[in-house]
Amino acid sequence: LVRTIHQLRVASATGLVRFATVPRMDEDVEEKILYKSGVELFRELARLLPLASVEQYCKNGVWQDDVMRMDIQILAAHRIEAGAPDPPPLS
């Protein structure tokens, strides 16, 4: 697993700007979610967040692909930062 770090500009409450290092999402994860949508994308999300429910990501019969991609990116970054093992493969 290749860990790359990029810098994120963070504005503090005092108005000062500081830089924090944030783990960059694994390129393999990026590629997996780029071309998926709907149910396939939800399955990728469910690998990282088993408690995710369809009702959270499918509103009025429309999948919230952008929200799922963002959540996958956040969860993957947290997993990498924590040194957690890879999620289980899709079955």
PDB file of N, CA and C in Angstrom, residues 4 7 11 15 19 22-23 29-30 35 42 44-45 55 61 64 66 69-71 78-79 81-83 85 88-89 91:
ATOM      1  N   THR A   4       0.684   8.226   0.222  1.00  0.00           N
ATOM      2  CA  THR A   4       1.142   9.537  -0.214  1.00  0.00           C
ATOM      3  C   THR A   4       0.428  10.580   0.625  1.00  0.00           C
ATOM      4  N   GLN A   7      -0.780  18.209   1.212  1.00  0.00           N
ATOM      5  CA  GLN A   7      -1.041  19.232   2.223  1.00  0.00           C
ATOM      6  C   GLN A   7      -2.388  19.879   1.989  1.00  0.00           C
ATOM      7  N   ALA A  11      -7.829  26.784   7.708  1.00  0.00           N
ATOM      8  CA  ALA A  11      -7.925  28.087   8.375  1.00  0.00           C
ATOM      9  C   ALA A  11      -8.305  27.849   9.824  1.00  0.00           C
ATOM     10  N   GLY A  15      -7.977  32.904  12.353  1.00  0.00           N
ATOM     11  CA  GLY A  15      -7.751  33.501  11.058  1.00  0.00           C
ATOM     12  C   GLY A  15      -6.380  33.197  10.489  1.00  0.00           C
ATOM     13  N   PHE A  19      -0.867  24.486   7.790  1.00  0.00           N
ATOM     14  CA  PHE A  19      -0.910  23.360   6.881  1.00  0.00           C
ATOM     15  C   PHE A  19      -0.957  22.069   7.689  1.00  0.00           C
ATOM     16  N   VAL A  22      -2.564  15.351   5.364  1.00  0.00           N
ATOM     17  CA  VAL A  22      -3.722  14.471   5.296  1.00  0.00           C
ATOM     18  C   VAL A  22      -3.363  13.311   4.387  1.00  0.00           C
ATOM     19  N   PRO A  23      -3.694  12.075   4.787  1.00  0.00           N
ATOM     20  CA  PRO A  23      -3.363  10.962   3.912  1.00  0.00           C
ATOM     21  C   PRO A  23      -4.146  11.046   2.617  1.00  0.00           C
ATOM     22  N   VAL A  29      -8.187   2.675  -4.858  1.00  0.00           N
ATOM     23  CA  VAL A  29      -9.551   3.013  -4.440  1.00  0.00           C
ATOM     24  C   VAL A  29     -10.134   4.043  -5.388  1.00  0.00           C
ATOM     25  N   GLU A  30      -9.336   5.053  -5.752  1.00  0.00           N
ATOM     26  CA  GLU A  30      -9.807   6.088  -6.677  1.00  0.00           C
ATOM     27  C   GLU A  30     -10.276   5.477  -7.986  1.00  0.00           C
ATOM     28  N   TYR A  35     -15.472   4.907 -12.084  1.00  0.00           N
ATOM     29  CA  TYR A  35     -16.383   4.509 -13.151  1.00  0.00           C
ATOM     30  C   TYR A  35     -17.613   3.762 -12.656  1.00  0.00           C
ATOM     31  N   PHE A  42     -22.466   1.683  -4.288  1.00  0.00           N
ATOM     32  CA  PHE A  42     -22.928   1.416  -2.922  1.00  0.00           C
ATOM     33  C   PHE A  42     -22.251   0.177  -2.352  1.00  0.00           C
ATOM     34  N   GLU A  44     -19.255  -0.842  -3.015  1.00  0.00           N
ATOM     35  CA  GLU A  44     -17.903  -0.415  -2.616  1.00  0.00           C
ATOM     36  C   GLU A  44     -17.954   0.318  -1.266  1.00  0.00           C
ATOM     37  N   LEU A  45     -18.937   1.176  -1.095  1.00  0.00           N
ATOM     38  CA  LEU A  45     -19.101   1.903   0.164  1.00  0.00           C
ATOM     39  C   LEU A  45     -19.376   0.937   1.313  1.00  0.00           C
ATOM     40  N   GLU A  55     -31.231   3.572   2.163  1.00  0.00           N
ATOM     41  CA  GLU A  55     -32.047   4.773   2.331  1.00  0.00           C
ATOM     42  C   GLU A  55     -31.203   6.037   2.492  1.00  0.00           C
ATOM     43  N   GLY A  61     -35.492   7.223  -5.366  1.00  0.00           N
ATOM     44  CA  GLY A  61     -35.100   6.335  -6.455  1.00  0.00           C
ATOM     45  C   GLY A  61     -33.854   6.762  -7.211  1.00  0.00           C
ATOM     46  N   GLN A  64     -27.262   8.729  -4.854  1.00  0.00           N
ATOM     47  CA  GLN A  64     -26.461   9.915  -4.571  1.00  0.00           C
ATOM     48  C   GLN A  64     -24.983   9.560  -4.786  1.00  0.00           C
ATOM     49  N   ASP A  66     -22.355  11.180  -5.949  1.00  0.00           N
ATOM     50  CA  ASP A  66     -21.348  12.131  -5.464  1.00  0.00           C
ATOM     51  C   ASP A  66     -21.134  11.994  -3.957  1.00  0.00           C
ATOM     52  N   ARG A  69     -19.219   8.724  -3.299  1.00  0.00           N
ATOM     53  CA  ARG A  69     -17.793   8.868  -3.633  1.00  0.00           C
ATOM     54  C   ARG A  69     -17.047   9.642  -2.545  1.00  0.00           C
ATOM     55  N   MET A  70     -17.667  10.714  -2.076  1.00  0.00           N
ATOM     56  CA  MET A  70     -17.045  11.522  -1.035  1.00  0.00           C
ATOM     57  C   MET A  70     -16.884  10.704   0.252  1.00  0.00           C
ATOM     58  N   ASP A  71     -17.905   9.958   0.632  1.00  0.00           N
ATOM     59  CA  ASP A  71     -17.823   9.141   1.840  1.00  0.00           C
ATOM     60  C   ASP A  71     -16.773   8.040   1.696  1.00  0.00           C
ATOM     61  N   HIS A  78      -9.242   7.615   6.260  1.00  0.00           N
ATOM     62  CA  HIS A  78      -9.190   7.260   7.676  1.00  0.00           C
ATOM     63  C   HIS A  78      -8.585   5.872   7.868  1.00  0.00           C
ATOM     64  N   ARG A  79      -8.963   4.940   7.018  1.00  0.00           N
ATOM     65  CA  ARG A  79      -8.437   3.573   7.106  1.00  0.00           C
ATOM     66  C   ARG A  79      -6.926   3.572   6.908  1.00  0.00           C
ATOM     67  N   GLU A  81      -4.813   6.129   7.315  1.00  0.00           N
ATOM     68  CA  GLU A  81      -4.170   6.849   8.416  1.00  0.00           C
ATOM     69  C   GLU A  81      -4.083   5.972   9.667  1.00  0.00           C
ATOM     70  N   ALA A  82      -5.117   5.172   9.911  1.00  0.00           N
ATOM     71  CA  ALA A  82      -5.158   4.323  11.110  1.00  0.00           C
ATOM     72  C   ALA A  82      -4.332   3.054  10.932  1.00  0.00           C
ATOM     73  N   GLY A  83      -3.925   2.767   9.701  1.00  0.00           N
ATOM     74  CA  GLY A  83      -3.167   1.542   9.453  1.00  0.00           C
ATOM     75  C   GLY A  83      -4.046   0.304   9.494  1.00  0.00           C
ATOM     76  N   PRO A  85      -6.400  -2.822   8.191  1.00  0.00           N
ATOM     77  CA  PRO A  85      -6.241  -3.745   7.056  1.00  0.00           C
ATOM     78  C   PRO A  85      -7.188  -3.394   5.919  1.00  0.00           C
ATOM     79  N   PRO A  88     -12.750  -6.193   3.213  1.00  0.00           N
ATOM     80  CA  PRO A  88     -12.972  -7.487   2.565  1.00  0.00           C
ATOM     81  C   PRO A  88     -13.306  -7.290   1.076  1.00  0.00           C
ATOM     82  N   PRO A  89     -12.951  -8.257   0.239  1.00  0.00           N
ATOM     83  CA  PRO A  89     -13.259  -8.126  -1.191  1.00  0.00           C
ATOM     84  C   PRO A  89     -14.766  -8.228  -1.428  1.00  0.00           C
ATOM     85  N   SER A  91     -18.021  -9.745  -2.793  1.00  0.00           N
ATOM     86  CA  SER A  91     -18.347 -11.150  -3.063  1.00  0.00           C
ATOM     87  C   SER A  91     -19.298 -11.294  -4.217  1.00  0.00           C
TER      88      SER A  91
END
